[in-house]
Amino acid sequence: MSVPRTPLAAALEHGPLVLDGGLSNQLEAQGCDLSDELWSARLLADDPGQIEAAHIAYARAGARVLITSSYQATYEGFAHRGLGHEEATALLRRSVELARMAAERMAAGRAGVEGAEAGRAAVEGVEAGRAAVERTAAVRAAVERAEAERAAVEGAESGRAEARGAAVERMAVERAEAGQTDPGDAGHVGGGAAGSVWVAASVGPYGAMLADGSEYRGRYGLSVAELTRFHRPRIEALAAAGPDALALETVPDADEAAAMLSAVEGCGVPVWLSYSIAGETTRAGQPLRDAFALAAGVDQVIAVGVNCCEPGDADRAVEIAAGITGKPVVVYPNSGEEWDAAARSWRGRSTFDPGRVRAWRDAGARLIGGCCRVGPERIAELAAVVRSH
């Protein structure tokens, strides 16, 4: 499978890119049952076509970066379903492949549209050229008649008139030829970053595997070394599948962030680090300034920020992340509704406003999207705001 020719980090230097939205809510909208402890990761084995369809829905909405369905996919979680190490590795790889296939389908569709437009433009150019040639022939005939009449009346000026007629004819022909090859009529297929869709492999926190809401609390009682040992195997499997980046996302605890940054060392894939927060602290209560500082000097980290949080909390977090790290910022908050872990349902109303993009961008955000309960319609609105600025 092909990958974008422009690395994601390089693309971020040219302006913001739109991320996708919540994968689970789109899968539910497609009729999928996500009540299993593996959540959307179950579909990697049972119905991968649904995952690809969800990715395509976001790409059509304008997402330029697709996040894989591996958030809750772990060796331990798959083992609880009776899947061995090799089978789990294959499913982790599949999560990247499905997102890449969706990206390629979009690229193929876009190329087809651009090809059709180029073909139409070429036909129009040929027709315009033909019309110009016909006009030239008429001009030539008119010139010849005029010169013949003038020669009969002005015999002494005949030689000069012939030269003048030749010049007029030559100019008319040149205009006709220019009409046939006018570069403004030619279709252009974007190269480099134009039209590219990148794939980020999701690496969720330890608490996501527990499926008990602890991913929103952190403080699991494990050491940094133990968390590193937990994360490294699936990071290695995902990196081997060839994503454009690893999304270390919804991280509730700075200690776990340290473990994840240790686990990605040497994997050969750039990463972004994204915390789940409450106000100006991680979910575990550490100040965001300290949490973001962990990634400040790590070259492998191409963006730092927040996700799976209140949209209002993201405003200040973007400013802090940019100020502390000097890196591009990633931001993709929830809809603003509140998750009731006991009832396993969402409560309240949406406060996600695509208009916030302007402030986030001005503060340093370069990867901008949505998380839980933010669907393709909202991403399309967000993408429109990004395109307009």
mmCIF file of C-alpha atoms in Angstrom:
data_model
loop_
_atom_site.group_PDB
_atom_site.id
_atom_site.type_symbol
_atom_site.label_atom_id
_atom_site.label_comp_id
_atom_site.label_asym_id
_atom_site.label_seq_id
_atom_site.Cartn_x
_atom_site.Cartn_y
_atom_site.Cartn_z
ATOM 1 C CA MET A 1 0.000 0.000 0.000
ATOM 2 C CA SER A 2 1.218 3.478 -0.858
ATOM 3 C CA VAL A 3 1.855 6.215 1.688
ATOM 4 C CA PRO A 4 1.849 10.015 1.285
ATOM 5 C CA ARG A 5 5.034 11.316 -0.293
ATOM 6 C CA THR A 6 5.223 14.186 2.197
ATOM 7 C CA PRO A 7 6.003 13.161 5.803
ATOM 8 C CA LEU A 8 3.356 14.260 8.264
ATOM 9 C CA ALA A 9 5.799 16.432 10.205
ATOM 10 C CA ALA A 10 6.741 18.303 7.017
ATOM 11 C CA ALA A 11 3.079 18.783 6.076
ATOM 12 C CA LEU A 12 2.403 20.421 9.438
ATOM 13 C CA GLU A 13 4.890 23.146 8.580
ATOM 14 C CA HIS A 14 2.539 24.367 5.842
ATOM 15 C CA GLY A 15 -0.558 24.765 8.000
ATOM 16 C CA PRO A 16 -3.192 22.846 9.937
ATOM 17 C CA LEU A 17 -4.501 19.428 8.936
ATOM 18 C CA VAL A 18 -7.929 18.127 9.824
ATOM 19 C CA LEU A 19 -8.171 14.977 11.927
ATOM 20 C CA ASP A 20 -11.145 12.635 11.915
ATOM 21 C CA GLY A 21 -13.788 12.409 14.644
ATOM 22 C CA GLY A 22 -14.970 9.727 17.036
ATOM 23 C CA LEU A 23 -14.660 6.283 15.484
ATOM 24 C CA SER A 24 -17.035 4.589 17.917
ATOM 25 C CA ASN A 25 -19.957 6.972 17.322
ATOM 26 C CA GLN A 26 -19.613 6.559 13.557
ATOM 27 C CA LEU A 27 -19.553 2.777 13.906
ATOM 28 C CA GLU A 28 -22.667 2.944 16.059
ATOM 29 C CA ALA A 29 -24.297 5.155 13.437
ATOM 30 C CA GLN A 30 -23.535 2.375 10.948
ATOM 31 C CA GLY A 31 -25.417 -0.057 13.186
ATOM 32 C CA CYS A 32 -22.481 -1.735 14.934
ATOM 33 C CA ASP A 33 -22.794 -3.170 18.453
ATOM 34 C CA LEU A 34 -19.882 -1.910 20.582
ATOM 35 C CA SER A 35 -21.004 -3.297 23.933
ATOM 36 C CA ASP A 36 -18.083 -5.759 23.989
ATOM 37 C CA GLU A 37 -15.108 -4.988 26.273
ATOM 38 C CA LEU A 38 -12.923 -4.738 23.186
ATOM 39 C CA TRP A 39 -15.162 -1.904 21.982
ATOM 40 C CA SER A 40 -14.411 -0.977 18.339
ATOM 41 C CA ALA A 41 -11.366 -3.272 18.326
ATOM 42 C CA ARG A 42 -13.735 -6.268 18.223
ATOM 43 C CA LEU A 43 -14.665 -5.349 14.672
ATOM 44 C CA LEU A 44 -11.078 -5.852 13.542
ATOM 45 C CA ALA A 45 -11.819 -9.562 13.742
ATOM 46 C CA ASP A 46 -15.589 -9.679 13.288
ATOM 47 C CA ASP A 47 -16.425 -6.993 10.712
ATOM 48 C CA PRO A 48 -13.412 -5.053 9.396
ATOM 49 C CA GLY A 49 -15.427 -3.648 6.501
ATOM 50 C CA GLN A 50 -17.364 -1.498 8.956
ATOM 51 C CA ILE A 51 -14.144 0.068 10.196
ATOM 52 C CA GLU A 52 -13.013 0.898 6.673
ATOM 53 C CA ALA A 53 -16.428 2.410 5.943
ATOM 54 C CA ALA A 54 -16.150 4.623 9.038
ATOM 55 C CA HIS A 55 -12.714 5.827 7.944
ATOM 56 C CA ILE A 56 -14.069 6.627 4.481
ATOM 57 C CA ALA A 57 -16.940 8.618 6.001
ATOM 58 C CA TYR A 58 -14.443 10.882 7.762
ATOM 59 C CA ALA A 59 -12.147 11.185 4.757
ATOM 60 C CA ARG A 60 -15.126 12.256 2.654
ATOM 61 C CA ALA A 61 -15.960 14.820 5.332
ATOM 62 C CA GLY A 62 -12.521 16.392 4.880
ATOM 63 C CA ALA A 63 -10.273 14.565 7.365
ATOM 64 C CA ARG A 64 -6.663 14.467 6.200
ATOM 65 C CA VAL A 65 -5.450 12.246 9.057
ATOM 66 C CA LEU A 66 -7.246 8.995 9.937
ATOM 67 C CA ILE A 67 -6.713 7.463 13.380
ATOM 68 C CA THR A 68 -6.820 3.662 13.454
ATOM 69 C CA SER A 69 -9.176 1.409 15.429
ATOM 70 C CA SER A 70 -6.370 0.118 17.680
ATOM 71 C CA TYR A 71 -7.117 2.367 20.682
ATOM 72 C CA GLN A 72 -8.423 -0.531 22.761
ATOM 73 C CA ALA A 73 -6.563 -3.270 20.882
ATOM 74 C CA THR A 74 -3.991 -4.982 23.122
ATOM 75 C CA TYR A 75 -2.412 -8.410 23.366
ATOM 76 C CA GLU A 76 -3.951 -8.832 26.806
ATOM 77 C CA GLY A 77 -7.429 -7.842 25.615
ATOM 78 C CA PHE A 78 -7.299 -10.163 22.628
ATOM 79 C CA ALA A 79 -6.010 -12.976 24.853
ATOM 80 C CA HIS A 80 -9.192 -12.668 26.931
ATOM 81 C CA ARG A 81 -11.069 -13.472 23.722
ATOM 82 C CA GLY A 82 -8.928 -16.551 23.130
ATOM 83 C CA LEU A 83 -6.694 -15.027 20.453
ATOM 84 C CA GLY A 84 -3.002 -15.918 20.440
ATOM 85 C CA HIS A 85 -0.037 -13.598 19.963
ATOM 86 C CA GLU A 86 0.198 -14.047 16.190
ATOM 87 C CA GLU A 87 -3.519 -13.505 15.699
ATOM 88 C CA ALA A 88 -3.403 -10.368 17.829
ATOM 89 C CA THR A 89 -0.416 -9.063 15.873
ATOM 90 C CA ALA A 90 -2.331 -9.624 12.628
ATOM 91 C CA LEU A 91 -5.303 -7.648 13.964
ATOM 92 C CA LEU A 92 -3.110 -4.759 15.082
ATOM 93 C CA ARG A 93 -1.585 -4.682 11.616
ATOM 94 C CA ARG A 94 -5.058 -4.849 10.090
ATOM 95 C CA SER A 95 -6.078 -1.681 11.922
ATOM 96 C CA VAL A 96 -3.414 0.237 10.004
ATOM 97 C CA GLU A 97 -4.210 -1.494 6.725
ATOM 98 C CA LEU A 98 -7.901 -0.611 6.949
ATOM 99 C CA ALA A 99 -7.164 3.079 7.465
ATOM 100 C CA ARG A 100 -4.632 3.032 4.641
ATOM 101 C CA MET A 101 -7.101 1.353 2.288
ATOM 102 C CA ALA A 102 -9.675 4.022 3.099
ATOM 103 C CA ALA A 103 -7.086 6.720 2.373
ATOM 104 C CA GLU A 104 -6.212 5.093 -0.939
ATOM 105 C CA ARG A 105 -9.856 4.777 -1.941
ATOM 106 C CA MET A 106 -10.255 8.492 -1.356
ATOM 107 C CA ALA A 107 -7.097 9.271 -3.312
ATOM 108 C CA ALA A 108 -8.271 7.079 -6.202
ATOM 109 C CA GLY A 109 -11.665 8.736 -6.206
ATOM 110 C CA ARG A 110 -10.094 12.188 -6.124
ATOM 111 C CA ALA A 111 -7.730 11.278 -8.953
ATOM 112 C CA GLY A 112 -10.679 10.017 -10.969
ATOM 113 C CA VAL A 113 -12.542 13.284 -10.474
ATOM 114 C CA GLU A 114 -9.454 15.330 -11.299
ATOM 115 C CA GLY A 115 -8.810 13.134 -14.343
ATOM 116 C CA ALA A 116 -12.349 13.672 -15.562
ATOM 117 C CA GLU A 117 -11.996 17.412 -15.018
ATOM 118 C CA ALA A 118 -8.662 17.422 -16.843
ATOM 119 C CA GLY A 119 -10.204 15.454 -19.699
ATOM 120 C CA ARG A 120 -13.087 17.894 -19.879
ATOM 121 C CA ALA A 121 -10.656 20.802 -19.857
ATOM 122 C CA ALA A 122 -8.607 19.170 -22.629
ATOM 123 C CA VAL A 123 -11.700 18.665 -24.772
ATOM 124 C CA GLU A 124 -12.732 22.255 -24.162
ATOM 125 C CA GLY A 125 -9.206 23.359 -25.067
ATOM 126 C CA VAL A 126 -9.286 21.414 -28.340
ATOM 127 C CA GLU A 127 -12.695 22.852 -29.186
ATOM 128 C CA ALA A 128 -11.488 26.352 -28.338
ATOM 129 C CA GLY A 129 -8.438 25.801 -30.502
ATOM 130 C CA ARG A 130 -10.561 24.532 -33.390
ATOM 131 C CA ALA A 131 -12.782 27.612 -33.108
ATOM 132 C CA ALA A 132 -9.693 29.810 -33.055
ATOM 133 C CA VAL A 133 -8.362 28.145 -36.211
ATOM 134 C CA GLU A 134 -11.709 28.677 -37.930
ATOM 135 C CA ARG A 135 -11.648 32.301 -36.885
ATOM 136 C CA THR A 136 -8.094 32.552 -38.209
ATOM 137 C CA ALA A 137 -9.166 31.179 -41.580
ATOM 138 C CA ALA A 138 -11.907 33.786 -41.766
ATOM 139 C CA VAL A 139 -9.438 36.506 -40.813
ATOM 140 C CA ARG A 140 -7.019 35.240 -43.468
ATOM 141 C CA ALA A 141 -9.711 35.327 -46.145
ATOM 142 C CA ALA A 142 -10.786 38.820 -45.126
ATOM 143 C CA VAL A 143 -7.188 40.023 -45.149
ATOM 144 C CA GLU A 144 -6.595 38.544 -48.572
ATOM 145 C CA ARG A 145 -9.702 40.212 -49.996
ATOM 146 C CA ALA A 146 -8.788 43.536 -48.461
ATOM 147 C CA GLU A 147 -5.243 43.359 -49.778
ATOM 148 C CA ALA A 148 -6.379 42.395 -53.244
ATOM 149 C CA GLU A 149 -8.726 45.385 -53.414
ATOM 150 C CA ARG A 150 -6.070 47.668 -51.994
ATOM 151 C CA ALA A 151 -3.489 46.366 -54.486
ATOM 152 C CA ALA A 152 -5.800 47.112 -57.396
ATOM 153 C CA VAL A 153 -6.308 50.685 -56.244
ATOM 154 C CA GLU A 154 -2.873 51.327 -54.806
ATOM 155 C CA GLY A 155 -0.512 49.554 -57.163
ATOM 156 C CA ALA A 156 2.438 51.469 -55.810
ATOM 157 C CA GLU A 157 1.704 50.249 -52.291
ATOM 158 C CA SER A 158 1.140 46.588 -53.159
ATOM 159 C CA GLY A 159 4.439 45.279 -51.830
ATOM 160 C CA ARG A 160 4.013 47.071 -48.552
ATOM 161 C CA ALA A 161 0.402 45.878 -48.276
ATOM 162 C CA GLU A 162 1.470 42.257 -48.763
ATOM 163 C CA ALA A 163 3.939 42.537 -45.931
ATOM 164 C CA ARG A 164 1.282 44.093 -43.747
ATOM 165 C CA GLY A 165 -1.175 41.307 -44.598
ATOM 166 C CA ALA A 166 1.434 38.652 -43.782
ATOM 167 C CA ALA A 167 2.027 40.235 -40.396
ATOM 168 C CA VAL A 168 -1.700 40.305 -39.608
ATOM 169 C CA GLU A 169 -2.067 36.692 -40.691
ATOM 170 C CA ARG A 170 0.928 35.599 -38.621
ATOM 171 C CA MET A 171 -0.477 37.271 -35.498
ATOM 172 C CA ALA A 172 -3.855 35.617 -35.998
ATOM 173 C CA VAL A 173 -2.271 32.177 -36.362
ATOM 174 C CA GLU A 174 -0.139 32.697 -33.269
ATOM 175 C CA ARG A 175 -3.251 33.621 -31.291
ATOM 176 C CA ALA A 176 -5.002 30.486 -32.495
ATOM 177 C CA GLU A 177 -2.057 28.283 -31.539
ATOM 178 C CA ALA A 178 -1.885 29.926 -28.132
ATOM 179 C CA GLY A 179 -5.576 29.167 -27.672
ATOM 180 C CA GLN A 180 -4.885 25.463 -28.298
ATOM 181 C CA THR A 181 -2.119 25.218 -25.717
ATOM 182 C CA ASP A 182 -3.163 27.701 -23.051
ATOM 183 C CA PRO A 183 -1.867 26.289 -19.743
ATOM 184 C CA GLY A 184 -4.818 27.830 -17.988
ATOM 185 C CA ASP A 185 -7.051 25.222 -19.671
ATOM 186 C CA ALA A 186 -5.016 22.242 -18.544
ATOM 187 C CA GLY A 187 -6.035 20.093 -15.549
ATOM 188 C CA HIS A 188 -3.610 19.769 -12.657
ATOM 189 C CA VAL A 189 -3.358 16.735 -10.366
ATOM 190 C CA GLY A 190 -1.970 17.705 -6.963
ATOM 191 C CA GLY A 191 1.410 16.345 -5.947
ATOM 192 C CA GLY A 192 3.238 16.166 -2.642
ATOM 193 C CA ALA A 193 0.905 16.943 0.242
ATOM 194 C CA ALA A 194 -1.979 17.979 -1.989
ATOM 195 C CA GLY A 195 -4.791 15.493 -1.588
ATOM 196 C CA SER A 196 -2.837 13.247 0.775
ATOM 197 C CA VAL A 197 -4.475 11.393 3.646
ATOM 198 C CA TRP A 198 -2.174 10.261 6.466
ATOM 199 C CA VAL A 199 -2.692 7.376 8.899
ATOM 200 C CA ALA A 200 -1.984 7.590 12.632
ATOM 201 C CA ALA A 201 -1.972 4.332 14.595
ATOM 202 C CA SER A 202 -3.821 4.772 17.873
ATOM 203 C CA VAL A 203 -2.058 3.730 21.085
ATOM 204 C CA GLY A 204 -4.539 4.110 23.930
ATOM 205 C CA PRO A 205 -3.673 4.138 27.634
ATOM 206 C CA TYR A 206 -3.459 1.102 29.903
ATOM 207 C CA GLY A 207 -6.879 1.944 31.329
ATOM 208 C CA ALA A 208 -8.512 1.451 27.927
ATOM 209 C CA MET A 209 -7.640 -2.252 28.120
ATOM 210 C CA LEU A 210 -9.325 -2.480 31.549
ATOM 211 C CA ALA A 211 -12.595 -1.122 30.103
ATOM 212 C CA ASP A 212 -13.688 0.178 33.503
ATOM 213 C CA GLY A 213 -13.327 3.928 33.062
ATOM 214 C CA SER A 214 -9.863 4.086 34.650
ATOM 215 C CA GLU A 215 -8.511 5.593 31.438
ATOM 216 C CA TYR A 216 -10.143 8.815 32.687
ATOM 217 C CA ARG A 217 -8.419 8.609 36.059
ATOM 218 C CA GLY A 218 -4.929 7.213 35.613
ATOM 219 C CA ARG A 219 -2.956 6.221 38.702
ATOM 220 C CA TYR A 220 -3.245 2.486 38.028
ATOM 221 C CA GLY A 221 -0.770 1.477 40.706
ATOM 222 C CA LEU A 222 1.819 0.423 38.117
ATOM 223 C CA SER A 223 5.349 1.758 37.817
ATOM 224 C CA VAL A 224 6.672 3.525 34.738
ATOM 225 C CA ALA A 225 8.753 0.420 33.957
ATOM 226 C CA GLU A 226 5.679 -1.832 34.161
ATOM 227 C CA LEU A 227 3.679 0.457 31.919
ATOM 228 C CA THR A 228 6.554 0.565 29.426
ATOM 229 C CA ARG A 229 6.572 -3.239 29.259
ATOM 230 C CA PHE A 230 2.822 -3.218 28.657
ATOM 231 C CA HIS A 231 2.921 -0.704 25.809
ATOM 232 C CA ARG A 232 6.058 -1.749 23.922
ATOM 233 C CA PRO A 233 4.831 -4.971 22.188
ATOM 234 C CA ARG A 234 1.818 -3.417 20.511
ATOM 235 C CA ILE A 235 3.760 -0.254 19.665
ATOM 236 C CA GLU A 236 6.272 -2.448 17.862
ATOM 237 C CA ALA A 237 3.475 -4.301 16.043
ATOM 238 C CA LEU A 238 1.748 -1.089 14.976
ATOM 239 C CA ALA A 239 5.004 0.555 13.895
ATOM 240 C CA ALA A 240 5.838 -2.482 11.754
ATOM 241 C CA ALA A 241 2.537 -1.997 9.892
ATOM 242 C CA GLY A 242 3.825 1.286 8.468
ATOM 243 C CA PRO A 243 1.616 4.123 9.779
ATOM 244 C CA ASP A 244 2.661 7.722 9.184
ATOM 245 C CA ALA A 245 2.615 8.360 12.941
ATOM 246 C CA LEU A 246 1.690 6.801 16.248
ATOM 247 C CA ALA A 247 -1.022 8.610 18.211
ATOM 248 C CA LEU A 248 -0.238 8.236 21.918
ATOM 249 C CA GLU A 249 -3.686 9.446 22.851
ATOM 250 C CA THR A 250 -6.130 9.969 25.710
ATOM 251 C CA VAL A 251 -3.226 9.678 28.141
ATOM 252 C CA PRO A 252 -4.561 10.496 31.646
ATOM 253 C CA ASP A 253 -1.307 10.470 33.566
ATOM 254 C CA ALA A 254 2.130 12.036 33.062
ATOM 255 C CA ASP A 255 3.745 8.870 34.419
ATOM 256 C CA GLU A 256 2.094 6.843 31.692
ATOM 257 C CA ALA A 257 3.183 9.430 29.125
ATOM 258 C CA ALA A 258 6.776 8.902 30.274
ATOM 259 C CA ALA A 259 6.310 5.155 29.878
ATOM 260 C CA MET A 260 4.862 5.524 26.382
ATOM 261 C CA LEU A 261 7.650 7.835 25.269
ATOM 262 C CA SER A 262 10.126 5.268 26.496
ATOM 263 C CA ALA A 263 8.272 2.475 24.705
ATOM 264 C CA VAL A 264 8.383 4.226 21.312
ATOM 265 C CA GLU A 265 12.133 4.800 21.355
ATOM 266 C CA GLY A 266 13.743 3.140 18.381
ATOM 267 C CA CYS A 267 10.474 2.196 16.647
ATOM 268 C CA GLY A 268 11.293 4.443 13.691
ATOM 269 C CA VAL A 269 7.890 6.165 13.544
ATOM 270 C CA PRO A 270 7.112 9.755 14.594
ATOM 271 C CA VAL A 271 4.526 10.178 17.346
ATOM 272 C CA TRP A 272 2.169 12.696 18.838
ATOM 273 C CA LEU A 273 1.377 12.799 22.547
ATOM 274 C CA SER A 274 -2.131 13.786 23.542
ATOM 275 C CA TYR A 275 -3.437 13.998 27.105
ATOM 276 C CA SER A 276 -6.965 13.665 28.414
ATOM 277 C CA ILE A 277 -7.398 16.586 30.798
ATOM 278 C CA ALA A 278 -9.637 18.375 33.274
ATOM 279 C CA GLY A 279 -9.044 22.113 33.349
ATOM 280 C CA GLU A 280 -5.291 22.746 33.352
ATOM 281 C CA THR A 281 -4.268 19.354 34.723
ATOM 282 C CA THR A 282 -4.095 15.795 33.491
ATOM 283 C CA ARG A 283 -6.880 13.489 34.641
ATOM 284 C CA ALA A 284 -4.458 12.247 37.282
ATOM 285 C CA GLY A 285 -4.033 15.800 38.555
ATOM 286 C CA GLN A 286 -0.575 16.787 37.277
ATOM 287 C CA PRO A 287 -0.128 20.353 35.934
ATOM 288 C CA LEU A 288 -0.231 20.433 32.141
ATOM 289 C CA ARG A 289 2.961 22.474 32.060
ATOM 290 C CA ASP A 290 4.850 19.593 33.662
ATOM 291 C CA ALA A 291 3.069 16.973 31.580
ATOM 292 C CA PHE A 292 3.819 18.681 28.252
ATOM 293 C CA ALA A 293 7.421 19.333 29.279
ATOM 294 C CA LEU A 294 8.107 15.581 29.058
ATOM 295 C CA ALA A 295 7.952 15.830 25.260
ATOM 296 C CA ALA A 296 9.631 19.211 24.812
ATOM 297 C CA GLY A 297 13.056 17.885 23.893
ATOM 298 C CA VAL A 298 12.030 14.642 22.181
ATOM 299 C CA ASP A 299 12.601 14.902 18.431
ATOM 300 C CA GLN A 300 10.440 11.859 17.713
ATOM 301 C CA VAL A 301 7.416 13.771 19.031
ATOM 302 C CA ILE A 302 6.033 15.872 16.183
ATOM 303 C CA ALA A 303 3.020 17.282 18.057
ATOM 304 C CA VAL A 304 1.746 17.618 21.632
ATOM 305 C CA GLY A 305 -1.723 18.397 22.874
ATOM 306 C CA VAL A 306 -5.054 17.128 24.184
ATOM 307 C CA ASN A 307 -8.011 14.988 23.199
ATOM 308 C CA CYS A 308 -11.098 13.388 24.740
ATOM 309 C CA CYS A 309 -11.728 16.479 26.868
ATOM 310 C CA GLU A 310 -14.189 19.340 27.174
ATOM 311 C CA PRO A 311 -13.974 21.712 24.194
ATOM 312 C CA GLY A 312 -13.650 24.640 26.594
ATOM 313 C CA ASP A 313 -10.682 23.040 28.371
ATOM 314 C CA ALA A 314 -8.891 22.682 25.035
ATOM 315 C CA ASP A 315 -8.616 26.449 24.568
ATOM 316 C CA ARG A 316 -6.092 27.033 27.332
ATOM 317 C CA ALA A 317 -4.406 23.650 26.849
ATOM 318 C CA VAL A 318 -3.428 24.521 23.267
ATOM 319 C CA GLU A 319 -1.726 27.703 24.475
ATOM 320 C CA ILE A 320 0.144 25.850 27.230
ATOM 321 C CA ALA A 321 1.298 23.045 24.938
ATOM 322 C CA ALA A 322 2.644 25.465 22.338
ATOM 323 C CA GLY A 323 4.344 27.643 24.922
ATOM 324 C CA ILE A 324 6.035 24.807 26.814
ATOM 325 C CA THR A 325 7.175 22.632 23.900
ATOM 326 C CA GLY A 326 7.445 24.923 20.895
ATOM 327 C CA LYS A 327 5.999 22.044 18.862
ATOM 328 C CA PRO A 328 2.886 21.913 16.677
ATOM 329 C CA VAL A 329 -0.193 21.261 18.784
ATOM 330 C CA VAL A 330 -2.733 18.480 18.329
ATOM 331 C CA VAL A 331 -6.265 19.081 19.620
ATOM 332 C CA TYR A 332 -9.387 16.936 19.237
ATOM 333 C CA PRO A 333 -11.876 17.313 22.083
ATOM 334 C CA ASN A 334 -15.147 15.501 22.688
ATOM 335 C CA SER A 335 -18.549 16.872 21.771
ATOM 336 C CA GLY A 336 -18.952 18.304 25.261
ATOM 337 C CA GLU A 337 -21.424 15.663 26.382
ATOM 338 C CA GLU A 338 -20.508 13.761 29.534
ATOM 339 C CA TRP A 339 -19.792 10.024 29.697
ATOM 340 C CA ASP A 340 -21.501 8.099 32.495
ATOM 341 C CA ALA A 341 -19.196 5.100 32.981
ATOM 342 C CA ALA A 342 -21.655 3.286 35.272
ATOM 343 C CA ALA A 343 -24.568 3.623 32.865
ATOM 344 C CA ARG A 344 -22.271 3.408 29.811
ATOM 345 C CA SER A 345 -24.084 6.289 28.141
ATOM 346 C CA TRP A 346 -23.626 9.972 27.276
ATOM 347 C CA ARG A 347 -25.460 12.772 29.054
ATOM 348 C CA GLY A 348 -25.870 16.504 28.487
ATOM 349 C CA ARG A 349 -25.597 18.471 25.268
ATOM 350 C CA SER A 350 -22.931 19.115 22.685
ATOM 351 C CA THR A 351 -20.771 22.217 23.078
ATOM 352 C CA PHE A 352 -18.348 21.412 20.257
ATOM 353 C CA ASP A 353 -18.055 24.518 18.105
ATOM 354 C CA PRO A 354 -15.983 24.359 14.888
ATOM 355 C CA GLY A 355 -15.564 28.124 15.254
ATOM 356 C CA ARG A 356 -13.020 27.463 18.006
ATOM 357 C CA VAL A 357 -10.615 26.319 15.278
ATOM 358 C CA ARG A 358 -9.533 29.874 14.581
ATOM 359 C CA ALA A 359 -8.301 30.439 18.136
ATOM 360 C CA TRP A 360 -6.672 27.002 18.290
ATOM 361 C CA ARG A 361 -4.878 27.592 15.004
ATOM 362 C CA ASP A 362 -3.681 31.024 16.052
ATOM 363 C CA ALA A 363 -2.325 29.525 19.291
ATOM 364 C CA GLY A 364 -0.298 26.877 17.416
ATOM 365 C CA ALA A 365 -2.677 23.995 16.637
ATOM 366 C CA ARG A 366 -1.760 22.084 13.477
ATOM 367 C CA LEU A 367 -3.685 18.819 13.927
ATOM 368 C CA ILE A 368 -7.334 19.656 14.617
ATOM 369 C CA GLY A 369 -10.312 17.316 14.856
ATOM 370 C CA GLY A 370 -12.828 15.760 17.206
ATOM 371 C CA CYS A 371 -13.056 12.806 19.563
ATOM 372 C CA CYS A 372 -16.056 11.101 21.191
ATOM 373 C CA ARG A 373 -19.450 12.015 19.743
ATOM 374 C CA VAL A 374 -17.981 14.270 17.060
ATOM 375 C CA GLY A 375 -19.161 12.817 13.755
ATOM 376 C CA PRO A 376 -18.520 13.421 10.047
ATOM 377 C CA GLU A 377 -20.934 16.354 9.853
ATOM 378 C CA ARG A 378 -18.999 18.267 12.498
ATOM 379 C CA ILE A 379 -15.679 17.353 10.877
ATOM 380 C CA ALA A 380 -17.002 18.686 7.572
ATOM 381 C CA GLU A 381 -17.872 21.979 9.285
ATOM 382 C CA LEU A 382 -14.451 22.092 10.916
ATOM 383 C CA ALA A 383 -12.733 21.344 7.596
ATOM 384 C CA ALA A 384 -14.632 24.204 5.971
ATOM 385 C CA VAL A 385 -13.343 26.590 8.633
ATOM 386 C CA VAL A 386 -9.776 25.363 8.129
ATOM 387 C CA ARG A 387 -10.038 25.757 4.347
ATOM 388 C CA SER A 388 -11.393 29.281 4.674
ATOM 389 C CA HIS A 389 -8.356 30.458 6.621
#
